[in-house]
Amino acid sequence: MSEINGTLNGMPITARAGQTVGAALVAAGITSWRSTAKTSRPRGLFCGIGVCFDCLVTADGVPNQRACAMPMRDGMVLETGMGERPDA
Ligand code: FES
């Protein structure tokens, strides 16, 4: 099985080909990568199917991407975000 590599805030992340960004982050032991705007509460995967928008991440400079619905690509540069989505 081939491996692909990327980074989260400069930290190396290794994923299996076909894995979503969210799956790769959780497999790396990272369970939150966004903070809510009002209360700075941690967010990561919740629904896992692209519905809740809790898993937003900046990918290759594009903010507000759903980590659970986006395949990991080799060389992908991920950045954590803060409050891109208003608190519900
Ligand atoms: S975890 Fe719900 S949209 Fe990604």
Tab-separated table of N, CA and C and ligand atoms in Angstrom:
chain	number	residue	atom	x	y	z
A	1	MET	N	0.851	-1.181	0.000
A	1	MET	CA	0.000	0.000	0.000
A	1	MET	C	0.893	1.239	0.000
A	2	SER	N	0.607	2.175	-0.882
A	2	SER	CA	1.488	3.334	-1.001
A	2	SER	C	1.157	4.387	0.059
A	3	GLU	N	2.201	5.083	0.461
A	3	GLU	CA	2.066	6.143	1.448
A	3	GLU	C	2.195	7.480	0.757
A	4	ILE	N	1.488	8.450	1.275
A	4	ILE	CA	1.621	9.811	0.805
A	4	ILE	C	1.937	10.692	2.001
A	5	ASN	N	2.556	11.809	1.746
A	5	ASN	CA	3.030	12.671	2.823
A	5	ASN	C	2.491	14.076	2.661
A	6	GLY	N	2.292	14.708	3.785
A	6	GLY	CA	1.877	16.100	3.821
A	6	GLY	C	2.313	16.700	5.135
A	7	THR	N	1.825	17.884	5.434
A	7	THR	CA	2.157	18.521	6.714
A	7	THR	C	0.917	19.175	7.307
A	8	LEU	N	0.906	19.258	8.622
A	8	LEU	CA	-0.082	20.047	9.347
A	8	LEU	C	0.695	21.051	10.182
A	9	ASN	N	0.545	22.305	9.871
A	9	ASN	CA	1.303	23.366	10.549
A	9	ASN	C	2.799	23.058	10.554
A	10	GLY	N	3.273	22.477	9.469
A	10	GLY	CA	4.687	22.170	9.327
A	10	GLY	C	5.089	20.816	9.869
A	11	MET	N	4.194	20.140	10.590
A	11	MET	CA	4.501	18.823	11.155
A	11	MET	C	4.205	17.756	10.101
A	12	PRO	N	5.130	16.836	9.860
A	12	PRO	CA	4.896	15.798	8.845
A	12	PRO	C	3.699	14.904	9.189
A	13	ILE	N	2.900	14.603	8.181
A	13	ILE	CA	1.763	13.692	8.303
A	13	ILE	C	1.909	12.646	7.203
A	14	THR	N	1.788	11.395	7.571
A	14	THR	CA	1.826	10.315	6.591
A	14	THR	C	0.436	9.700	6.493
A	15	ALA	N	-0.013	9.433	5.297
A	15	ALA	CA	-1.337	8.846	5.088
A	15	ALA	C	-1.230	7.719	4.085
A	16	ARG	N	-2.238	6.879	4.095
A	16	ARG	CA	-2.345	5.846	3.074
A	16	ARG	C	-3.049	6.442	1.869
A	17	ALA	N	-2.680	6.022	0.704
A	17	ALA	CA	-3.353	6.487	-0.511
A	17	ALA	C	-4.842	6.196	-0.395
A	18	GLY	N	-5.656	7.188	-0.679
A	18	GLY	CA	-7.104	7.031	-0.620
A	18	GLY	C	-7.718	7.485	0.688
A	19	GLN	N	-6.897	7.730	1.696
A	19	GLN	CA	-7.419	8.189	2.976
A	19	GLN	C	-7.871	9.642	2.868
A	20	THR	N	-8.894	9.986	3.623
A	20	THR	CA	-9.273	11.395	3.695
A	20	THR	C	-8.296	12.126	4.607
A	21	VAL	N	-8.296	13.446	4.498
A	21	VAL	CA	-7.462	14.262	5.387
A	21	VAL	C	-7.845	13.992	6.838
A	22	GLY	N	-9.140	13.948	7.106
A	22	GLY	CA	-9.597	13.706	8.474
A	22	GLY	C	-9.112	12.367	9.002
A	23	ALA	N	-9.196	11.331	8.204
A	23	ALA	CA	-8.739	10.005	8.625
A	23	ALA	C	-7.235	10.008	8.866
A	24	ALA	N	-6.499	10.703	8.010
A	24	ALA	CA	-5.044	10.753	8.174
A	24	ALA	C	-4.673	11.483	9.460
A	25	LEU	N	-5.385	12.561	9.769
A	25	LEU	CA	-5.075	13.311	10.990
A	25	LEU	C	-5.390	12.476	12.225
A	26	VAL	N	-6.541	11.826	12.235
A	26	VAL	CA	-6.898	10.990	13.386
A	26	VAL	C	-5.921	9.829	13.529
A	27	ALA	N	-5.516	9.224	12.410
A	27	ALA	CA	-4.545	8.125	12.465
A	27	ALA	C	-3.208	8.603	13.015
A	28	ALA	N	-2.914	9.886	12.843
A	28	ALA	CA	-1.676	10.463	13.378
A	28	ALA	C	-1.838	10.902	14.838
A	29	GLY	N	-3.026	10.650	15.397
A	29	GLY	CA	-3.252	10.993	16.798
A	29	GLY	C	-3.751	12.416	17.013
A	30	ILE	N	-4.130	13.065	15.950
A	30	ILE	CA	-4.606	14.460	16.040
A	30	ILE	C	-6.131	14.429	15.965
A	31	THR	N	-6.790	14.864	17.016
A	31	THR	CA	-8.249	14.762	17.041
A	31	THR	C	-8.953	16.110	16.937
A	32	SER	N	-8.234	17.204	17.031
A	32	SER	CA	-8.850	18.512	16.804
A	32	SER	C	-7.869	19.387	16.046
A	33	TRP	N	-8.405	20.187	15.109
A	33	TRP	CA	-7.542	21.046	14.285
A	33	TRP	C	-8.233	22.362	13.958
A	34	ARG	N	-9.265	22.672	14.706
A	34	ARG	CA	-9.947	23.945	14.522
A	34	ARG	C	-10.486	24.374	15.873
A	35	SER	N	-10.565	25.683	16.097
A	35	SER	CA	-11.177	26.203	17.315
A	35	SER	C	-12.369	27.051	16.933
A	36	THR	N	-13.407	26.994	17.758
A	36	THR	CA	-14.599	27.787	17.457
A	36	THR	C	-14.327	29.264	17.702
A	37	ALA	N	-15.103	30.097	17.015
A	37	ALA	CA	-14.851	31.536	17.035
A	37	ALA	C	-15.154	32.171	18.389
A	38	LYS	N	-16.262	31.806	18.977
A	38	LYS	CA	-16.680	32.502	20.203
A	38	LYS	C	-15.997	31.984	21.449
A	39	THR	N	-15.839	30.672	21.542
A	39	THR	CA	-15.352	30.101	22.795
A	39	THR	C	-14.052	29.320	22.656
A	40	SER	N	-13.476	29.304	21.467
A	40	SER	CA	-12.200	28.613	21.220
A	40	SER	C	-12.242	27.136	21.611
A	41	ARG	N	-13.383	26.506	21.426
A	41	ARG	CA	-13.487	25.080	21.751
A	41	ARG	C	-12.919	24.258	20.598
A	42	PRO	N	-12.286	23.140	20.916
A	42	PRO	CA	-11.650	22.325	19.870
A	42	PRO	C	-12.670	21.576	19.019
A	43	ARG	N	-12.360	21.472	17.738
A	43	ARG	CA	-13.211	20.736	16.807
A	43	ARG	C	-12.348	19.893	15.889
A	44	GLY	N	-12.916	18.760	15.471
A	44	GLY	CA	-12.266	17.849	14.529
A	44	GLY	C	-13.362	17.075	13.827
A	45	LEU	N	-13.179	15.760	13.680
A	45	LEU	CA	-14.240	14.959	13.063
A	45	LEU	C	-15.434	14.850	13.999
A	46	PHE	N	-16.618	14.997	13.453
A	46	PHE	CA	-17.840	14.757	14.226
A	46	PHE	C	-18.739	13.812	13.425
A	47	CYS	N	-19.332	14.318	12.359
A	47	CYS	CA	-20.208	13.435	11.569
A	47	CYS	C	-19.391	12.496	10.674
A	48	GLY	N	-18.286	12.995	10.147
A	48	GLY	CA	-17.443	12.177	9.285
A	48	GLY	C	-17.985	11.980	7.884
A	49	ILE	N	-19.089	12.644	7.547
A	49	ILE	CA	-19.704	12.440	6.231
A	49	ILE	C	-19.999	13.756	5.512
A	50	GLY	N	-19.363	14.852	5.923
A	50	GLY	CA	-19.499	16.098	5.182
A	50	GLY	C	-20.705	16.947	5.506
A	51	VAL	N	-21.358	16.691	6.617
A	51	VAL	CA	-22.598	17.393	6.931
A	51	VAL	C	-22.411	18.501	7.968
A	52	CYS	N	-21.622	18.259	9.016
A	52	CYS	CA	-21.608	19.174	10.163
A	52	CYS	C	-20.636	20.353	10.030
A	53	PHE	N	-19.639	20.246	9.213
A	53	PHE	CA	-18.636	21.288	8.993
A	53	PHE	C	-17.754	21.546	10.222
A	54	ASP	N	-17.732	20.628	11.162
A	54	ASP	CA	-16.849	20.780	12.319
A	54	ASP	C	-15.387	20.575	11.951
A	55	CYS	N	-15.116	19.893	10.868
A	55	CYS	CA	-13.754	19.451	10.553
A	55	CYS	C	-13.005	20.394	9.615
A	56	LEU	N	-13.449	21.638	9.507
A	56	LEU	CA	-12.840	22.549	8.539
A	56	LEU	C	-11.347	22.726	8.784
A	57	VAL	N	-10.610	22.772	7.686
A	57	VAL	CA	-9.162	22.920	7.725
A	57	VAL	C	-8.750	23.738	6.498
A	58	THR	N	-7.614	24.379	6.582
A	58	THR	CA	-7.059	25.055	5.413
A	58	THR	C	-6.138	24.074	4.702
A	59	ALA	N	-6.405	23.843	3.421
A	59	ALA	CA	-5.635	22.870	2.637
A	59	ALA	C	-5.025	23.556	1.425
A	60	ASP	N	-3.718	23.524	1.341
A	60	ASP	CA	-2.985	24.172	0.234
A	60	ASP	C	-3.436	25.619	0.053
A	61	GLY	N	-3.637	26.305	1.179
A	61	GLY	CA	-3.978	27.723	1.165
A	61	GLY	C	-5.452	28.036	0.986
A	62	VAL	N	-6.263	27.013	0.801
A	62	VAL	CA	-7.701	27.227	0.626
A	62	VAL	C	-8.399	26.947	1.963
A	63	PRO	N	-8.996	27.973	2.589
A	63	PRO	CA	-9.610	27.767	3.901
A	63	PRO	C	-10.955	27.046	3.804
A	64	ASN	N	-11.399	26.584	4.963
A	64	ASN	CA	-12.756	26.036	5.114
A	64	ASN	C	-13.025	24.807	4.257
A	65	GLN	N	-12.063	23.910	4.209
A	65	GLN	CA	-12.235	22.645	3.486
A	65	GLN	C	-12.623	21.562	4.481
A	66	ARG	N	-13.570	20.721	4.124
A	66	ARG	CA	-14.004	19.645	5.020
A	66	ARG	C	-12.992	18.499	4.976
A	67	ALA	N	-12.311	18.301	6.084
A	67	ALA	CA	-11.276	17.266	6.151
A	67	ALA	C	-11.839	15.869	5.960
A	68	CYS	N	-13.085	15.673	6.363
A	68	CYS	CA	-13.671	14.324	6.263
A	68	CYS	C	-14.060	13.961	4.844
A	69	ALA	N	-14.162	14.961	3.974
A	69	ALA	CA	-14.643	14.711	2.621
A	69	ALA	C	-13.579	14.967	1.558
A	70	MET	N	-12.353	15.227	2.008
A	70	MET	CA	-11.289	15.597	1.071
A	70	MET	C	-10.178	14.543	1.110
A	71	PRO	N	-9.863	13.948	-0.034
A	71	PRO	CA	-8.776	12.967	-0.046
A	71	PRO	C	-7.427	13.639	0.216
A	72	MET	N	-6.598	12.964	0.960
A	72	MET	CA	-5.230	13.438	1.205
A	72	MET	C	-4.441	13.300	-0.092
A	73	ARG	N	-3.700	14.336	-0.424
A	73	ARG	CA	-2.851	14.309	-1.627
A	73	ARG	C	-1.385	14.425	-1.208
A	74	ASP	N	-0.513	13.836	-1.989
A	74	ASP	CA	0.907	13.893	-1.677
A	74	ASP	C	1.383	15.349	-1.721
A	75	GLY	N	2.109	15.752	-0.698
A	75	GLY	CA	2.631	17.109	-0.621
A	75	GLY	C	1.634	18.128	-0.089
A	76	MET	N	0.494	17.682	0.374
A	76	MET	CA	-0.557	18.589	0.843
A	76	MET	C	-0.082	19.370	2.066
A	77	VAL	N	-0.360	20.667	2.055
A	77	VAL	CA	0.000	21.542	3.178
A	77	VAL	C	-1.288	21.917	3.900
A	78	LEU	N	-1.408	21.423	5.129
A	78	LEU	CA	-2.607	21.671	5.938
A	78	LEU	C	-2.281	22.649	7.050
A	79	GLU	N	-3.259	23.479	7.367
A	79	GLU	CA	-3.099	24.428	8.468
A	79	GLU	C	-4.356	24.414	9.317
A	80	THR	N	-4.154	24.482	10.617
A	80	THR	CA	-5.299	24.552	11.508
A	80	THR	C	-5.938	25.925	11.389
A	81	GLY	N	-7.189	25.984	11.779
A	81	GLY	CA	-7.903	27.246	11.683
A	81	GLY	C	-8.523	27.625	13.004
A	82	MET	N	-8.996	28.830	13.054
A	82	MET	CA	-9.691	29.270	14.251
A	82	MET	C	-10.932	30.039	13.838
A	83	GLY	N	-12.056	29.463	14.166
A	83	GLY	CA	-13.313	30.170	14.049
A	83	GLY	C	-13.781	30.483	12.656
A	84	GLU	N	-13.385	29.683	11.666
A	84	GLU	CA	-13.882	29.953	10.319
A	84	GLU	C	-15.398	29.813	10.263
A	85	ARG	N	-15.906	28.944	11.101
A	85	ARG	CA	-17.351	28.706	11.111
A	85	ARG	C	-17.914	29.276	12.413
A	86	PRO	N	-18.979	30.050	12.347
A	86	PRO	CA	-19.549	30.577	13.585
A	86	PRO	C	-19.995	29.469	14.510
A	87	ASP	N	-19.920	29.719	15.785
A	87	ASP	CA	-20.410	28.740	16.759
A	87	ASP	C	-21.880	28.497	16.527
A	88	ALA	N	-22.241	27.238	16.637
A	88	ALA	CA	-23.664	26.899	16.483
A	88	ALA	C	-24.372	27.053	17.803
B	1	FES	S1	-16.847	15.828	10.276
B	1	FES	FE1	-18.766	16.677	9.777
B	1	FES	S2	-18.384	17.729	7.901
B	1	FES	FE2	-16.535	16.764	8.358
